[in-house]
């Protein structure tokens, strides 16, 4: 089925400029949405608990910070940008009691709606604006006059105007400069989880770590291995970003391209594709969501252990040493990035 793609000319910015927006959370996505909404002339307040370490960051940027309940009560559009596993509790405790007829409840990812963790009442719009990129780059691209593509979806159209509202919001954070695609909460959730697990984060991290291990275990210098499998990956992916895999193949040598064509399918073998299909199945049938919610409720023991193991991987120490010598590479991720 053909997708609908919208650009700035299709969006009416005045719709979101006429709303009182509460952004709940001020992390990667929260800071990007809030600052760009404000720069687009939208009335924004931030909802954060009293003890939140994000409060100071938002206040330093001149934003008005309230508790999540106060922000929800004051606003007529509430965008939840707290961690997915915390959203259900925030919704029940702070948002639901403050929802009024005609309010809009917005999400940056469909997890809590797709897996029935949040069940909004019938009298509010329920929509999503999900940028297809990390929040710090969503903000950086907006500041640079560019934009990260975004997906919009409407789960519940109580006002009859939810899609135009979502598109207006997406335009205000720069998404419609690059293209906004209309989808569903289900499609966004399942493709986003699959992308981050199998390709963008899980797949890419494991590929890089394994390549580094194979080279260093064979006696090659860690610094050379780092440049080969991590640093240069960005340069190769930049070519794909600009012109697809064909552009990447045009720029590399014939020798590299022959290796790419003949060895790539041996690395990402049919067995890897089968495993990817299993991972997609666990997303579709809710296995991953149940596992992740239970892990979070148990205090994240496995998450913490695996994250620490990743931090201790030898590629991290080698990379830190090399990046310290390249001031332009380790660009700090700040609230104005
Ligand atoms: N990271 C990304 O780039 C992307 C994220 N998304 C989605 O955006 C949403 C937010 O993710 P992300 O930006 O990564 O989140 P982060 O973990 O970066 O930030 C979470 C924010 O929520 C705050 N928070 C924690 N608990 C509460 C609470 N009880 N009430 C209010 N605020 C709270 C945190 O404050 P504190 O400082 O106190 O911890 C922090 O400011 C998720 O749905 C995610 O799937 C979608 C696309 C990309
Ligand atoms: C790729 C990870 C992501 O889905 C994103 C930045 O888009 C996320 O959830 O952070
Ligand atoms: Mg994503
Ligand atoms: Mg995601």
GROMACS .gro file of N, CA and C in nm, residues 163-264:
model
  306
  163UNK      N    1  -0.539   1.425   1.303
  163UNK     CA    2  -0.428   1.410   1.208
  163UNK      C    3  -0.364   1.545   1.175
  164UNK      N    4  -0.448   1.646   1.154
  164UNK     CA    5  -0.393   1.780   1.125
  164UNK      C    6  -0.312   1.831   1.245
  165UNK      N    7  -0.358   1.798   1.365
  165UNK     CA    8  -0.287   1.839   1.486
  165UNK      C    9  -0.151   1.769   1.495
  166UNK      N   10  -0.150   1.639   1.467
  166UNK     CA   11  -0.024   1.564   1.473
  166UNK      C   12   0.074   1.615   1.366
  167UNK      N   13   0.022   1.644   1.248
  167UNK     CA   14   0.109   1.694   1.141
  167UNK      C   15   0.164   1.832   1.176
  168UNK      N   16   0.081   1.914   1.237
  168UNK     CA   17   0.124   2.047   1.278
  168UNK      C   18   0.236   2.037   1.383
  169UNK      N   19   0.219   1.946   1.479
  169UNK     CA   20   0.321   1.923   1.582
  169UNK      C   21   0.450   1.873   1.516
  170UNK      N   22   0.437   1.777   1.425
  170UNK     CA   23   0.556   1.721   1.358
  170UNK      C   24   0.632   1.830   1.283
  171UNK      N   25   0.556   1.920   1.219
  171UNK     CA   26   0.621   2.031   1.145
  171UNK      C   27   0.695   2.123   1.242
  172UNK      N   28   0.637   2.145   1.360
  172UNK     CA   29   0.697   2.238   1.456
  172UNK      C   30   0.829   2.185   1.512
  173UNK      N   31   0.853   2.055   1.503
  173UNK     CA   32   0.983   2.003   1.550
  173UNK      C   33   1.075   1.969   1.431
  174UNK      N   34   1.036   2.012   1.313
  174UNK     CA   35   1.125   1.998   1.196
  174UNK      C   36   1.101   1.876   1.111
  175UNK      N   37   1.009   1.788   1.152
  175UNK     CA   38   0.989   1.662   1.081
  175UNK      C   39   0.942   1.679   0.938
  176UNK      N   40   0.857   1.782   0.915
  176UNK     CA   41   0.800   1.798   0.781
  176UNK      C   42   0.898   1.862   0.682
  177UNK      N   43   1.014   1.905   0.732
  177UNK     CA   44   1.119   1.948   0.638
  177UNK      C   45   1.173   1.826   0.562
  178UNK      N   46   1.174   1.711   0.632
  178UNK     CA   47   1.232   1.589   0.574
  178UNK      C   48   1.125   1.494   0.520
  179UNK      N   49   1.005   1.502   0.576
  179UNK     CA   50   0.897   1.413   0.534
  179UNK      C   51   0.832   1.346   0.654
  180UNK      N   52   0.699   1.352   0.657
  180UNK     CA   53   0.621   1.292   0.765
  180UNK      C   54   0.533   1.185   0.702
  181UNK      N   55   0.545   1.062   0.751
  181UNK     CA   56   0.467   0.952   0.695
  181UNK      C   57   0.355   0.914   0.792
  182UNK      N   58   0.238   0.895   0.735
  182UNK     CA   59   0.124   0.853   0.818
  182UNK      C   60   0.128   0.701   0.834
  183UNK      N   61   0.116   0.657   0.959
  183UNK     CA   62   0.118   0.513   0.986
  183UNK      C   63   0.019   0.482   1.097
  184UNK      N   64   0.032   0.365   1.157
  184UNK     CA   65  -0.051   0.328   1.272
  184UNK      C   66   0.039   0.306   1.393
  185UNK      N   67  -0.019   0.306   1.513
  185UNK     CA   68   0.060   0.278   1.633
  185UNK      C   69   0.124   0.139   1.622
  186UNK      N   70   0.050   0.045   1.567
  186UNK     CA   71   0.103  -0.092   1.556
  186UNK      C   72   0.224  -0.097   1.463
  187UNK      N   73   0.210  -0.036   1.345
  187UNK     CA   74   0.321  -0.043   1.249
  187UNK      C   75   0.444   0.030   1.303
  188UNK      N   76   0.423   0.148   1.363
  188UNK     CA   77   0.538   0.221   1.418
  188UNK      C   78   0.607   0.141   1.526
  189UNK      N   79   0.528   0.086   1.619
  189UNK     CA   80   0.587   0.016   1.733
  189UNK      C   81   0.667  -0.105   1.686
  190UNK      N   82   0.606  -0.184   1.599
  190UNK     CA   83   0.671  -0.310   1.560
  190UNK      C   84   0.795  -0.284   1.473
  191UNK      N   85   0.785  -0.187   1.380
  191UNK     CA   86   0.902  -0.160   1.295
  191UNK      C   87   1.012  -0.092   1.375
  192UNK      N   88   0.974  -0.002   1.467
  192UNK     CA   89   1.076   0.068   1.546
  192UNK      C   90   1.153  -0.030   1.634
  193UNK      N   91   1.078  -0.119   1.703
  193UNK     CA   92   1.145  -0.216   1.790
  193UNK      C   93   1.233  -0.309   1.706
  194UNK      N   94   1.181  -0.352   1.591
  194UNK     CA   95   1.261  -0.441   1.507
  194UNK      C   96   1.388  -0.368   1.460
  195UNK      N   97   1.372  -0.246   1.413
  195UNK     CA   98   1.488  -0.171   1.361
  195UNK      C   99   1.595  -0.156   1.467
  196UNK      N  100   1.554  -0.115   1.588
  196UNK     CA  101   1.657  -0.090   1.691
  196UNK      C  102   1.719  -0.220   1.742
  197UNK      N  103   1.642  -0.330   1.743
  197UNK     CA  104   1.698  -0.455   1.795
  197UNK      C  105   1.785  -0.527   1.692
  198UNK      N  106   1.735  -0.535   1.568
  198UNK     CA  107   1.801  -0.622   1.472
  198UNK      C  108   1.907  -0.550   1.388
  199UNK      N  109   1.886  -0.420   1.364
  199UNK     CA  110   1.975  -0.351   1.270
  199UNK      C  111   2.048  -0.234   1.335
  200UNK      N  112   1.974  -0.131   1.374
  200UNK     CA  113   2.037  -0.003   1.410
  200UNK      C  114   2.121  -0.009   1.535
  201UNK      N  115   2.072  -0.076   1.638
  201UNK     CA  116   2.142  -0.075   1.768
  201UNK      C  117   2.197  -0.214   1.796
  202UNK      N  118   2.107  -0.312   1.815
  202UNK     CA  119   2.152  -0.449   1.846
  202UNK      C  120   2.242  -0.506   1.737
  203UNK      N  121   2.193  -0.505   1.615
  203UNK     CA  122   2.269  -0.563   1.504
  203UNK      C  123   2.400  -0.491   1.481
  204UNK      N  124   2.394  -0.358   1.475
  204UNK     CA  125   2.516  -0.281   1.443
  204UNK      C  126   2.619  -0.291   1.556
  205UNK      N  127   2.575  -0.283   1.682
  205UNK     CA  128   2.670  -0.290   1.794
  205UNK      C  129   2.739  -0.426   1.796
  206UNK      N  130   2.660  -0.532   1.779
  206UNK     CA  131   2.719  -0.667   1.783
  206UNK      C  132   2.812  -0.688   1.664
  207UNK      N  133   2.776  -0.634   1.548
  207UNK     CA  134   2.861  -0.648   1.429
  207UNK      C  135   2.996  -0.581   1.453
  208UNK      N  136   2.992  -0.459   1.509
  208UNK     CA  137   3.115  -0.383   1.532
  208UNK      C  138   3.201  -0.452   1.638
  209UNK      N  139   3.139  -0.491   1.750
  209UNK     CA  140   3.216  -0.556   1.857
  209UNK      C  141   3.278  -0.687   1.807
  210UNK      N  142   3.201  -0.763   1.731
  210UNK     CA  143   3.252  -0.892   1.684
  210UNK      C  144   3.365  -0.872   1.584
  211UNK      N  145   3.351  -0.774   1.495
  211UNK     CA  146   3.459  -0.746   1.400
  211UNK      C  147   3.586  -0.704   1.472
  212UNK      N  148   3.571  -0.620   1.575
  212UNK     CA  149   3.686  -0.574   1.655
  212UNK      C  150   3.752  -0.694   1.724
  213UNK      N  151   3.669  -0.783   1.780
  213UNK     CA  152   3.725  -0.901   1.849
  213UNK      C  153   3.802  -0.990   1.752
  214UNK      N  154   3.746  -1.012   1.634
  214UNK     CA  155   3.813  -1.103   1.539
  214UNK      C  156   3.949  -1.046   1.500
  215UNK      N  157   3.956  -0.916   1.476
  215UNK     CA  158   4.084  -0.856   1.435
  215UNK      C  159   4.185  -0.856   1.550
  216UNK      N  160   4.143  -0.813   1.669
  216UNK     CA  161   4.240  -0.803   1.781
  216UNK      C  162   4.282  -0.943   1.829
  217UNK      N  163   4.188  -1.038   1.829
  217UNK     CA  164   4.225  -1.175   1.870
  217UNK      C  165   4.324  -1.237   1.771
  218UNK      N  166   4.323  -1.188   1.647
  218UNK     CA  167   4.418  -1.237   1.546
  218UNK      C  168   4.551  -1.162   1.553
  219UNK      N  169   4.562  -1.068   1.650
  219UNK     CA  170   4.691  -1.001   1.674
  219UNK      C  171   4.705  -0.865   1.609
  220UNK      N  172   4.603  -0.814   1.546
  220UNK     CA  173   4.612  -0.680   1.485
  220UNK      C  174   4.597  -0.573   1.594
  221UNK      N  175   4.652  -0.453   1.568
  221UNK     CA  176   4.649  -0.345   1.668
  221UNK      C  177   4.506  -0.300   1.694
  222UNK      N  178   4.468  -0.281   1.823
  222UNK     CA  179   4.330  -0.238   1.854
  222UNK      C  180   4.296  -0.105   1.789
  223UNK      N  181   4.394  -0.016   1.777
  223UNK     CA  182   4.368   0.116   1.717
  223UNK      C  183   4.329   0.099   1.569
  224UNK      N  184   4.401   0.010   1.501
  224UNK     CA  185   4.368  -0.012   1.359
  224UNK      C  186   4.231  -0.080   1.349
  225UNK      N  187   4.207  -0.175   1.438
  225UNK     CA  188   4.077  -0.244   1.437
  225UNK      C  189   3.964  -0.144   1.462
  226UNK      N  190   3.986  -0.051   1.555
  226UNK     CA  191   3.882   0.049   1.587
  226UNK      C  192   3.851   0.135   1.464
  227UNK      N  193   3.957   0.188   1.402
  227UNK     CA  194   3.932   0.272   1.283
  227UNK      C  195   3.860   0.192   1.176
  228UNK      N  196   3.899   0.064   1.162
  228UNK     CA  197   3.845  -0.017   1.054
  228UNK      C  198   3.696  -0.049   1.073
  229UNK      N  199   3.657  -0.088   1.195
  229UNK     CA  200   3.520  -0.141   1.209
  229UNK      C  201   3.423  -0.044   1.275
  230UNK      N  202   3.474   0.063   1.339
  230UNK     CA  203   3.379   0.156   1.402
  230UNK      C  204   3.386   0.295   1.338
  231UNK      N  205   3.503   0.357   1.343
  231UNK     CA  206   3.514   0.495   1.293
  231UNK      C  207   3.471   0.504   1.146
  232UNK      N  208   3.523   0.413   1.065
  232UNK     CA  209   3.495   0.421   0.921
  232UNK      C  210   3.351   0.380   0.888
  233UNK      N  211   3.289   0.310   0.981
  233UNK     CA  212   3.149   0.271   0.958
  233UNK      C  213   3.061   0.394   0.936
  234UNK      N  214   3.087   0.499   1.016
  234UNK     CA  215   3.008   0.623   1.000
  234UNK      C  216   3.027   0.679   0.859
  235UNK      N  217   3.151   0.676   0.809
  235UNK     CA  218   3.177   0.735   0.677
  235UNK      C  219   3.108   0.653   0.567
  236UNK      N  220   3.109   0.523   0.585
  236UNK     CA  221   3.042   0.435   0.487
  236UNK      C  222   2.890   0.454   0.495
  237UNK      N  223   2.838   0.462   0.619
  237UNK     CA  224   2.692   0.480   0.635
  237UNK      C  225   2.649   0.618   0.584
  238UNK      N  226   2.736   0.719   0.599
  238UNK     CA  227   2.704   0.851   0.542
  238UNK      C  228   2.676   0.840   0.393
  239UNK      N  229   2.755   0.758   0.323
  239UNK     CA  230   2.733   0.742   0.179
  239UNK      C  231   2.599   0.674   0.151
  240UNK      N  232   2.565   0.576   0.235
  240UNK     CA  233   2.434   0.509   0.218
  240UNK      C  234   2.322   0.609   0.244
  241UNK      N  235   2.340   0.692   0.347
  241UNK     CA  236   2.239   0.793   0.386
  241UNK      C  237   2.218   0.890   0.270
  242UNK      N  238   2.329   0.926   0.204
  242UNK     CA  239   2.319   1.025   0.096
  242UNK      C  240   2.267   0.965  -0.034
  243UNK      N  241   2.306   0.842  -0.065
  243UNK     CA  242   2.271   0.790  -0.198
  243UNK      C  243   2.240   0.642  -0.203
  244UNK      N  244   2.211   0.585  -0.088
  244UNK     CA  245   2.176   0.443  -0.085
  244UNK      C  246   2.300   0.354  -0.093
  245UNK      N  247   2.274   0.224  -0.093
  245UNK     CA  248   2.386   0.127  -0.097
  245UNK      C  249   2.461   0.142  -0.229
  246UNK      N  250   2.388   0.179  -0.337
  246UNK     CA  251   2.454   0.196  -0.467
  246UNK      C  252   2.559   0.307  -0.461
  247UNK      N  253   2.530   0.419  -0.392
  247UNK     CA  254   2.628   0.529  -0.379
  247UNK      C  255   2.750   0.481  -0.300
  248UNK      N  256   2.725   0.405  -0.197
  248UNK     CA  257   2.836   0.351  -0.117
  248UNK      C  258   2.924   0.264  -0.206
  249UNK      N  259   2.861   0.180  -0.288
  249UNK     CA  260   2.938   0.089  -0.373
  249UNK      C  261   3.011   0.164  -0.484
  250UNK      N  262   2.956   0.278  -0.526
  250UNK     CA  263   3.021   0.360  -0.628
  250UNK      C  264   3.150   0.421  -0.574
  251UNK      N  265   3.147   0.457  -0.444
  251UNK     CA  266   3.261   0.529  -0.387
  251UNK      C  267   3.373   0.436  -0.342
  252UNK      N  268   3.341   0.315  -0.301
  252UNK     CA  269   3.445   0.223  -0.254
  252UNK      C  270   3.516   0.160  -0.375
  253UNK      N  271   3.630   0.095  -0.347
  253UNK     CA  272   3.707   0.033  -0.456
  253UNK      C  273   3.633  -0.090  -0.510
  254UNK      N  274   3.672  -0.130  -0.629
  254UNK     CA  275   3.616  -0.254  -0.687
  254UNK      C  276   3.646  -0.373  -0.597
  255UNK      N  277   3.765  -0.368  -0.538
  255UNK     CA  278   3.806  -0.479  -0.450
  255UNK      C  279   3.710  -0.488  -0.332
  256UNK      N  280   3.682  -0.369  -0.272
  256UNK     CA  281   3.589  -0.367  -0.159
  256UNK      C  282   3.451  -0.413  -0.203
  257UNK      N  283   3.411  -0.367  -0.321
  257UNK     CA  284   3.276  -0.400  -0.366
  257UNK      C  285   3.262  -0.550  -0.393
  258UNK      N  286   3.367  -0.611  -0.448
  258UNK     CA  287   3.360  -0.757  -0.471
  258UNK      C  288   3.351  -0.829  -0.336
  259UNK      N  289   3.429  -0.782  -0.238
  259UNK     CA  290   3.422  -0.841  -0.104
  259UNK      C  291   3.285  -0.821  -0.042
  260UNK      N  292   3.230  -0.702  -0.060
  260UNK     CA  293   3.095  -0.669  -0.011
  260UNK      C  294   2.993  -0.767  -0.069
  261UNK      N  295   2.997  -0.781  -0.202
  261UNK     CA  296   2.896  -0.862  -0.271
  261UNK      C  297   2.906  -1.010  -0.238
  262UNK      N  298   3.030  -1.059  -0.220
  262UNK     CA  299   3.047  -1.203  -0.202
  262UNK      C  300   3.055  -1.245  -0.055
  263UNK      N  301   3.108  -1.156   0.032
  263UNK     CA  302   3.126  -1.195   0.173
  263UNK      C  303   3.013  -1.146   0.264
  264UNK      N  304   2.952  -1.033   0.224
  264UNK     CA  305   2.843  -0.979   0.307
  264UNK      C  306   2.736  -1.084   0.337
   0.00000   0.00000   0.00000
